[in-house]
PDB file of C-alpha atoms and ligand atoms in Angstrom:
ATOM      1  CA  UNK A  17      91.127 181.959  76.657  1.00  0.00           C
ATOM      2  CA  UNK A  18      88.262 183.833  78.595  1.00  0.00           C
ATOM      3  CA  UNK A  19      89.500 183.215  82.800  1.00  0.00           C
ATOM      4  CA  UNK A  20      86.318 185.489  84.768  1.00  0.00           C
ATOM      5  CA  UNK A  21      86.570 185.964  88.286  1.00  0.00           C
ATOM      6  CA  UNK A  22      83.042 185.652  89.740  1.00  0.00           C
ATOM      7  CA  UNK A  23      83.215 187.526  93.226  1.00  0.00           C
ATOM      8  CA  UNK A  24      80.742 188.665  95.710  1.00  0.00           C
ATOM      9  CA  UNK A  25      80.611 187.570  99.665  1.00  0.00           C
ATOM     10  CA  UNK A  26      78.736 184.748 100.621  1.00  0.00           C
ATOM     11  CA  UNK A  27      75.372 184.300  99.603  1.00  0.00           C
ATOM     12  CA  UNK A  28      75.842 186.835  96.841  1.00  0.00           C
ATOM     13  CA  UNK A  29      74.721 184.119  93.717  1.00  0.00           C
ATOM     14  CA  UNK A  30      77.876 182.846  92.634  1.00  0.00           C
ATOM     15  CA  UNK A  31      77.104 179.257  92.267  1.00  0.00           C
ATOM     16  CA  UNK A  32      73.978 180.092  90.760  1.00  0.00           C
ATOM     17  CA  UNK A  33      75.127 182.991  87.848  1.00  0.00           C
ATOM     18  CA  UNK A  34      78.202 180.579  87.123  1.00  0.00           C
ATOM     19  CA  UNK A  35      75.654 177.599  86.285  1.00  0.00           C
ATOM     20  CA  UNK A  36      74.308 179.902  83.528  1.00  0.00           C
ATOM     21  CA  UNK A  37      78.073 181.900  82.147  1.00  0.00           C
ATOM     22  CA  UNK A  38      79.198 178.525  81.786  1.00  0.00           C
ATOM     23  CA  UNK A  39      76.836 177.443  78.962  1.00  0.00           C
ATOM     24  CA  UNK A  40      76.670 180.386  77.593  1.00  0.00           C
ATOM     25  CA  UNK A  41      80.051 181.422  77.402  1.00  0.00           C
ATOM     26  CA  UNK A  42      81.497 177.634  76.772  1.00  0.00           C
ATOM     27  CA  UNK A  43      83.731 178.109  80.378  1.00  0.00           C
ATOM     28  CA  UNK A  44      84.538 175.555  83.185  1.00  0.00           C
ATOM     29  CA  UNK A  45      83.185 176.249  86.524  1.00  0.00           C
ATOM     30  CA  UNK A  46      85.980 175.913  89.109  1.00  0.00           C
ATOM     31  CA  UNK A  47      84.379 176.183  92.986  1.00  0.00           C
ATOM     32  CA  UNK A  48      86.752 176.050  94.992  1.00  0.00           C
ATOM     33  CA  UNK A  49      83.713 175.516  98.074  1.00  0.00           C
ATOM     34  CA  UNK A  50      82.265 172.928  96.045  1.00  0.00           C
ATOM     35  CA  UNK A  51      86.370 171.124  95.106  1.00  0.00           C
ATOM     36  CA  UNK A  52      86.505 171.249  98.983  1.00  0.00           C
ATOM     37  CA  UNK A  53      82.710 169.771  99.553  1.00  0.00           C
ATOM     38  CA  UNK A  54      83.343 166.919  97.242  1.00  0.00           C
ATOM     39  CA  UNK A  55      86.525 166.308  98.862  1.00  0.00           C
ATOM     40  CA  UNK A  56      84.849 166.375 102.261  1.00  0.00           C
ATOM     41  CA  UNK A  57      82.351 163.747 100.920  1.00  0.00           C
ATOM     42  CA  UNK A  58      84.949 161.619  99.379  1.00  0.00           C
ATOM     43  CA  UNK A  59      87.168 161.678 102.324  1.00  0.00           C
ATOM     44  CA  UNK A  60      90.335 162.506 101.386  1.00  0.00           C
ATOM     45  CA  UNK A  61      93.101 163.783 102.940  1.00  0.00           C
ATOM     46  CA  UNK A  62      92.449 167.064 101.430  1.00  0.00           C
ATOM     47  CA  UNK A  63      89.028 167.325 102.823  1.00  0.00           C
ATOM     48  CA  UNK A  64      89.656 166.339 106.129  1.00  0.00           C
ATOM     49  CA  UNK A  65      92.201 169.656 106.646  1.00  0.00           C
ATOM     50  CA  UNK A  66      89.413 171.671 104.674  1.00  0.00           C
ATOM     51  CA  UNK A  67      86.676 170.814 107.079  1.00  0.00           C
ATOM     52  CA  UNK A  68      88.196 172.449 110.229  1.00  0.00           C
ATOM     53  CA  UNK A  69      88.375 175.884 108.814  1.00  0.00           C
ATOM     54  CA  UNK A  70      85.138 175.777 107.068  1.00  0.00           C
ATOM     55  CA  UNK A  71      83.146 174.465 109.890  1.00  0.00           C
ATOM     56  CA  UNK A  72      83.998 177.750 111.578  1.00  0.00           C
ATOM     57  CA  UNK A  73      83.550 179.995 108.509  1.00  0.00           C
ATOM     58  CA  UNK A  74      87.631 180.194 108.327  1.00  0.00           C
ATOM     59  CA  UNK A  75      89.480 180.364 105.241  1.00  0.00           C
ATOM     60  CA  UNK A  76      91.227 177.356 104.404  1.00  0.00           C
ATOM     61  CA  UNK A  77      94.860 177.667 104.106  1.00  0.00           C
ATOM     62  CA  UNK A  78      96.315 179.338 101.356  1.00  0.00           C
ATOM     63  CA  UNK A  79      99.180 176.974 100.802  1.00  0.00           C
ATOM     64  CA  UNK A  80      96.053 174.269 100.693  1.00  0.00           C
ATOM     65  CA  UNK A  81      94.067 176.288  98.401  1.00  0.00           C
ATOM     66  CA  UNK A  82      96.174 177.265  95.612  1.00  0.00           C
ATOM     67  CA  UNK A  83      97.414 173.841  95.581  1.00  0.00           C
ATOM     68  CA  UNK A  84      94.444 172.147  94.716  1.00  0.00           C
ATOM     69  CA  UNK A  85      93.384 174.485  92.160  1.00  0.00           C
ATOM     70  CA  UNK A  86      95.942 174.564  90.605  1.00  0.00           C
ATOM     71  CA  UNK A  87      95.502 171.040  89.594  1.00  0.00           C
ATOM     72  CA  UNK A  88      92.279 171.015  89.243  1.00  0.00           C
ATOM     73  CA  UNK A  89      93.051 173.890  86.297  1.00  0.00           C
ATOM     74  CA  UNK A  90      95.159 170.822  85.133  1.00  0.00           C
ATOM     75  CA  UNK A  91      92.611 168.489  84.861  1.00  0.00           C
ATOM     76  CA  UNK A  92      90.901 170.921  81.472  1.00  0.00           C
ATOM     77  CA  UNK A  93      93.898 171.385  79.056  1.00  0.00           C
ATOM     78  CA  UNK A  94      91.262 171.857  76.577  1.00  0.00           C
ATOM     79  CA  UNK A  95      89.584 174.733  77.792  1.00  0.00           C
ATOM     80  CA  UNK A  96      88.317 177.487  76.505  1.00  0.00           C
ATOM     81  CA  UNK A  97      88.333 179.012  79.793  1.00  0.00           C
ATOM     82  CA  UNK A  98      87.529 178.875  83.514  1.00  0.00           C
ATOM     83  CA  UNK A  99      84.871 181.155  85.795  1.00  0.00           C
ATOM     84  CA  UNK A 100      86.759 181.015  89.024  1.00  0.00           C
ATOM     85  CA  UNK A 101      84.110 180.860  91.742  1.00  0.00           C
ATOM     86  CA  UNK A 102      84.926 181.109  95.123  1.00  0.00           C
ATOM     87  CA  UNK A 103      88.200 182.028  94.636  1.00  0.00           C
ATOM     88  CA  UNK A 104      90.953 183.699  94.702  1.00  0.00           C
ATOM     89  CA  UNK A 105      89.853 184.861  98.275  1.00  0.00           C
ATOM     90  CA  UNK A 106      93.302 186.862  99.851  1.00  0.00           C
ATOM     91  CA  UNK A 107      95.581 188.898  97.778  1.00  0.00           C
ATOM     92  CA  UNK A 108      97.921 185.436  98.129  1.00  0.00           C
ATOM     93  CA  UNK A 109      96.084 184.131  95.988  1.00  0.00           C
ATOM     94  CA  UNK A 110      95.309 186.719  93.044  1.00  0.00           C
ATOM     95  CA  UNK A 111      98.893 186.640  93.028  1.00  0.00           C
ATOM     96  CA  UNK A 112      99.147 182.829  92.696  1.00  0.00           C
ATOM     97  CA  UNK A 113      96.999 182.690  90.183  1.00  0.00           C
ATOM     98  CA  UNK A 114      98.162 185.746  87.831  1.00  0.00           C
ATOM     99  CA  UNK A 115     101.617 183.876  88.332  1.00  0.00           C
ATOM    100  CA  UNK A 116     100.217 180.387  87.229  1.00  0.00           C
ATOM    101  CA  UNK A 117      97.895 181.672  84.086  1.00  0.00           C
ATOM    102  CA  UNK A 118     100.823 183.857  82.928  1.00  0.00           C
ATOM    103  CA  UNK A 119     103.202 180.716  83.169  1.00  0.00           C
ATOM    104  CA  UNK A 120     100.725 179.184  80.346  1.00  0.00           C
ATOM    105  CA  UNK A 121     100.398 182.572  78.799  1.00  0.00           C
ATOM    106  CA  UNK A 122      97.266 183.211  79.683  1.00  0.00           C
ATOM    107  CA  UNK A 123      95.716 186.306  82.149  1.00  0.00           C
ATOM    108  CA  UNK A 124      92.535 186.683  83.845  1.00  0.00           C
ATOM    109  CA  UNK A 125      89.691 188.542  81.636  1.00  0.00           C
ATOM    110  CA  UNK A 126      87.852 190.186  84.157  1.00  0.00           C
ATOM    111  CA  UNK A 127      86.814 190.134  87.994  1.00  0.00           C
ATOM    112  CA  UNK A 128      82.539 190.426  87.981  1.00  0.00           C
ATOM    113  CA  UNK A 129      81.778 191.061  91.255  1.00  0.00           C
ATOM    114  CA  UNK A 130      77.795 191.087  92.889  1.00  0.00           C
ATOM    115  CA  UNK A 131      77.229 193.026  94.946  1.00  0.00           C
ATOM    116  CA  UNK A 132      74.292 192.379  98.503  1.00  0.00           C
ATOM    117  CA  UNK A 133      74.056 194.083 101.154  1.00  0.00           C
ATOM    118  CA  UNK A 134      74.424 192.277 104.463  1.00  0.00           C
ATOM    119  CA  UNK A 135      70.873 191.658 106.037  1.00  0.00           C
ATOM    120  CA  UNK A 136      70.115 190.376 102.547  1.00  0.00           C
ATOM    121  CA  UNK A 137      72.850 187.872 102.583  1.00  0.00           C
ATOM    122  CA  UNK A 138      72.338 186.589 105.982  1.00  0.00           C
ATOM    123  CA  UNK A 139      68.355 185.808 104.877  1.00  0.00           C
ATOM    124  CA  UNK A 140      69.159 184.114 101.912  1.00  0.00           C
ATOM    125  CA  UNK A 141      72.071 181.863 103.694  1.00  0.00           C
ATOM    126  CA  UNK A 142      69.861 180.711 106.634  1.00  0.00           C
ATOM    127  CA  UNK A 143      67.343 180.148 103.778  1.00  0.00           C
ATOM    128  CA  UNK A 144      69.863 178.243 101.406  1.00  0.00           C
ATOM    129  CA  UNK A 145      71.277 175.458 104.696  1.00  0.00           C
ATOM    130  CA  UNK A 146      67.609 174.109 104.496  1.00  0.00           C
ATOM    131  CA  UNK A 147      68.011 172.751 101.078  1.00  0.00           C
ATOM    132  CA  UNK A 148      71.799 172.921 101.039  1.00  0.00           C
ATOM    133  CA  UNK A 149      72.238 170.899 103.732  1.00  0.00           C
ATOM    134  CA  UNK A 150      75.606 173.085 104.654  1.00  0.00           C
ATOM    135  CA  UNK A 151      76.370 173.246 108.445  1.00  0.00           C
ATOM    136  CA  UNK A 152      78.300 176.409 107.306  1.00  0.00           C
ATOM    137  CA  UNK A 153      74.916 177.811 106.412  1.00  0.00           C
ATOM    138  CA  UNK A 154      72.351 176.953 109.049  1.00  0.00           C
ATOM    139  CA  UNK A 155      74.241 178.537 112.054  1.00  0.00           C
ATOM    140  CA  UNK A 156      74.313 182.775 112.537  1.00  0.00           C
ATOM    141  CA  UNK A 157      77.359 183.073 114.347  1.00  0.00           C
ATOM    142  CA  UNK A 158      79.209 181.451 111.395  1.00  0.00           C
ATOM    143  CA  UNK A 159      77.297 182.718 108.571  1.00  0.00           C
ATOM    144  CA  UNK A 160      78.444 185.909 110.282  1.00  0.00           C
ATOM    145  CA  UNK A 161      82.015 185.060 110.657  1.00  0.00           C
ATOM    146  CA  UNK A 162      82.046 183.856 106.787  1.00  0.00           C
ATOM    147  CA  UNK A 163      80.646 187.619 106.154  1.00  0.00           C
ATOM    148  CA  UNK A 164      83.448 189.220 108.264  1.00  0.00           C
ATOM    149  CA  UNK A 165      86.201 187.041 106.977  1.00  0.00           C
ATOM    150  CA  UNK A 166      84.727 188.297 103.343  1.00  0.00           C
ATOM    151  CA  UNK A 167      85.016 191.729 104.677  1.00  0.00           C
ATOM    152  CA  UNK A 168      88.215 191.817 105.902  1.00  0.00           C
ATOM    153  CA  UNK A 169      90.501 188.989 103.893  1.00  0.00           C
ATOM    154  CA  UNK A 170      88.516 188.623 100.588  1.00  0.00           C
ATOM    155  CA  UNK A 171      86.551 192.299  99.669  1.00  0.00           C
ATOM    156  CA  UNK A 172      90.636 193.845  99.273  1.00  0.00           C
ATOM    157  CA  UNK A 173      90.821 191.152  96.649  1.00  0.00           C
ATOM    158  CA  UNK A 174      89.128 193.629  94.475  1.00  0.00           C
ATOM    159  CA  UNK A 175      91.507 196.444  94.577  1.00  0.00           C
ATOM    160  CA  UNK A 176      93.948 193.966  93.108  1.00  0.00           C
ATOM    161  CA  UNK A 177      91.906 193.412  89.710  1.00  0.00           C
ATOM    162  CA  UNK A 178      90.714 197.188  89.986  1.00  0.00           C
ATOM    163  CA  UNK A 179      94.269 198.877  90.011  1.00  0.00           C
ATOM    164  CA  UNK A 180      94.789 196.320  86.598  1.00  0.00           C
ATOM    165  CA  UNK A 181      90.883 197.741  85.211  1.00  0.00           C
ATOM    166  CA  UNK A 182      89.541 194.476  85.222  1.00  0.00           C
ATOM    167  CA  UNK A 183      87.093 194.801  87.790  1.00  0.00           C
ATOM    168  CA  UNK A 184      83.241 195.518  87.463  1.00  0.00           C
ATOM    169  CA  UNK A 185      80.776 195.456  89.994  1.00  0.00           C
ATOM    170  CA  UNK A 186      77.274 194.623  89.364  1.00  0.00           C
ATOM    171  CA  UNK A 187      74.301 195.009  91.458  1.00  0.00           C
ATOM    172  CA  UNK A 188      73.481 191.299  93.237  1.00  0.00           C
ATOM    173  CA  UNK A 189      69.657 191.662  93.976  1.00  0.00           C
ATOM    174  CA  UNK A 190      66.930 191.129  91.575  1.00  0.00           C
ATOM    175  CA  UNK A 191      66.277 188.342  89.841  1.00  0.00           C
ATOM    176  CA  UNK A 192      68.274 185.539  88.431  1.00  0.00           C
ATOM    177  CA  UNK A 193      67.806 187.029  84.713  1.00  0.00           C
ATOM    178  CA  UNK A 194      67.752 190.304  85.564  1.00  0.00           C
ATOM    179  CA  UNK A 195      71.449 189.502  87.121  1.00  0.00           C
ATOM    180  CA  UNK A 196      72.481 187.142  84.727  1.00  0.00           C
ATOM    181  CA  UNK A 197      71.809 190.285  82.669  1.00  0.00           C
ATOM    182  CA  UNK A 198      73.792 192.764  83.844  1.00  0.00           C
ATOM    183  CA  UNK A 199      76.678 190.698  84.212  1.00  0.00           C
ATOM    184  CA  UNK A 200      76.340 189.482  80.561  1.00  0.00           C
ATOM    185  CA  UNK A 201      76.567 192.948  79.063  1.00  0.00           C
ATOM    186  CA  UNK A 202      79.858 193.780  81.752  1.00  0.00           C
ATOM    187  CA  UNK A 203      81.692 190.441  80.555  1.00  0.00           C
ATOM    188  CA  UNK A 204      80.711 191.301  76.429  1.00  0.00           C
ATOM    189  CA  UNK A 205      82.277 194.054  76.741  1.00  0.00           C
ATOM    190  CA  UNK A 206      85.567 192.531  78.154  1.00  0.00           C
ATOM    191  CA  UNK A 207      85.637 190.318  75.376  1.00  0.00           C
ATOM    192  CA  UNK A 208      85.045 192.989  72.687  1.00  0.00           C
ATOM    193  CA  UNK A 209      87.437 195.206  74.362  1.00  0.00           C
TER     194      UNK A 209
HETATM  195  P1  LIG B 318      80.216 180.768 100.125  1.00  0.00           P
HETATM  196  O1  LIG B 318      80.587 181.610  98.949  1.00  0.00           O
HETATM  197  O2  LIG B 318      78.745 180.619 100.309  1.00  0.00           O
HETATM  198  O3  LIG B 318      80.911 181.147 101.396  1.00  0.00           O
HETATM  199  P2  LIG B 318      81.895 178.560  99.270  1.00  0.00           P
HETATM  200  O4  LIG B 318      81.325 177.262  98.879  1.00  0.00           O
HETATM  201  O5  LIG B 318      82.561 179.396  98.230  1.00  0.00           O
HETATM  202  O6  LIG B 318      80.661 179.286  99.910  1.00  0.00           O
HETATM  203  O7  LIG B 318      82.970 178.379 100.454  1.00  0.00           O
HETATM  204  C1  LIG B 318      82.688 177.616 101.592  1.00  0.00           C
HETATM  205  C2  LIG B 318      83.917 177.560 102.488  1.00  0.00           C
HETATM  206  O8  LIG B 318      84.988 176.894 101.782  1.00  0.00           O
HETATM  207  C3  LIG B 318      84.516 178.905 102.886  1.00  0.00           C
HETATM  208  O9  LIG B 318      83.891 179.441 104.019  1.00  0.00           O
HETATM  209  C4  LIG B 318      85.990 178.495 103.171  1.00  0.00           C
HETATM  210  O10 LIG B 318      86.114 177.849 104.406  1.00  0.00           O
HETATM  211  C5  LIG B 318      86.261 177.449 102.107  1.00  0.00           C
HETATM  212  N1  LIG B 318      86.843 178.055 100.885  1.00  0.00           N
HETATM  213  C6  LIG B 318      86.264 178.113  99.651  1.00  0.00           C
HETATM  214  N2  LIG B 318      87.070 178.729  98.775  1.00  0.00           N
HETATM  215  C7  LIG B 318      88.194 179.098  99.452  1.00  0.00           C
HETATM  216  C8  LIG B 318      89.383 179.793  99.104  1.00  0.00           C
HETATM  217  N3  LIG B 318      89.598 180.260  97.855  1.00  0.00           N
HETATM  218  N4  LIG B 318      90.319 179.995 100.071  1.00  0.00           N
HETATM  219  C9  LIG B 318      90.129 179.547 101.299  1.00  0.00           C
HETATM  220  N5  LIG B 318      89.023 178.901 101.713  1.00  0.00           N
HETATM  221  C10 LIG B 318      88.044 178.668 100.799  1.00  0.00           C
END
């Protein structure tokens, strides 16, 4: 099983560069962003405690989070893998989720992270909430807070899948193939390795 962490703050092309690694590598695309959108949408109990925090650019709980993907991982017992998008977002949950692939014998491949600087990802949010319709993108102060939450709760995340050399960064601006690219030839040679 190939499990790829797709990481990056906000804005960075997640959603977009998992569209493409999942047909090409075969994977299932887990957002967690997009678990908790459709939830929103479908209102269920789930979404309604989701929606508080990420009207305000908060993380949602972690007891919340790791929860729900956990059976949402569940729902594929035939995979041949997942690209975690979106998550995991605090050390809480790295550890959550090493615990829960190693309890099916299976371990994360690699984290791929893109990287954008700042100003860029503030442009391309308040860009993105005209066509994605996303409260959480069409206001500063919380596109901001999102970035600052990234900074401080989510970018350690890294130094989790870095101390077990599984982490690669990859430059986030350029365009879509150029990306898709790059982060092709970092998860190859994961899965030569
Ligand atoms: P983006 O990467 O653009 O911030 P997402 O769709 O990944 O967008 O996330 C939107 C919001 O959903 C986050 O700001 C947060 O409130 C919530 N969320 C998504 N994933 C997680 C997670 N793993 N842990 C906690 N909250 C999350």
């Amino acid at each position: 099983m190939r499990n790829v962490v797709l990481f990056g703050p906000p804005g960075a092309g997640k959603g977009t560069q998992s569209e493409i690694l999942l047909q090409r590598y075969g994977l299932i695309h887990l957002s967690t962003g997009d678990i908790f959108r459709a939830n929103i949408k479908g209102q269920t109990e789930l979404g309604q405690q989701a929606k508080a925090f990420m009207d305000k650019g908060e993380l949602v709980p972690d007891s919340l989070t790791i929860s729900m993907l956990e059976s949402e991982v569940a729902k594929h017992p035939q995979a041949n893998g997942f690209i975690f998008d979106g998550f995991p977002r605090t050390s809480a949950q790295a550890d959550a989720l090493d615990a829960f692939l190693q309890g099916k014998g299976n371990a994360i491949t690699c984290m791929l992270a893109l990287e954008v600087n700042e100003d860029e990802l503030i442009k391309r949010l308040l860009n993105r909430a005209s066509t994605s319709g996303r409260a959480d993108d069409a206001d500063e102060s919380i596109v901001r807070n999102r970035i600052a939450v990234y900074n401080r709760e989510t970018a350690p995340v890294a130094d989790y899948y870095r101390s077990q050399n599984k982490y690669r960064g990859v430059q986030g601006v350029g365009s879509v193939e150029e990306i898709t690219t790059r982060l092709c030839a970092e998860l190859d040679a994961f899965i030569e390795a």
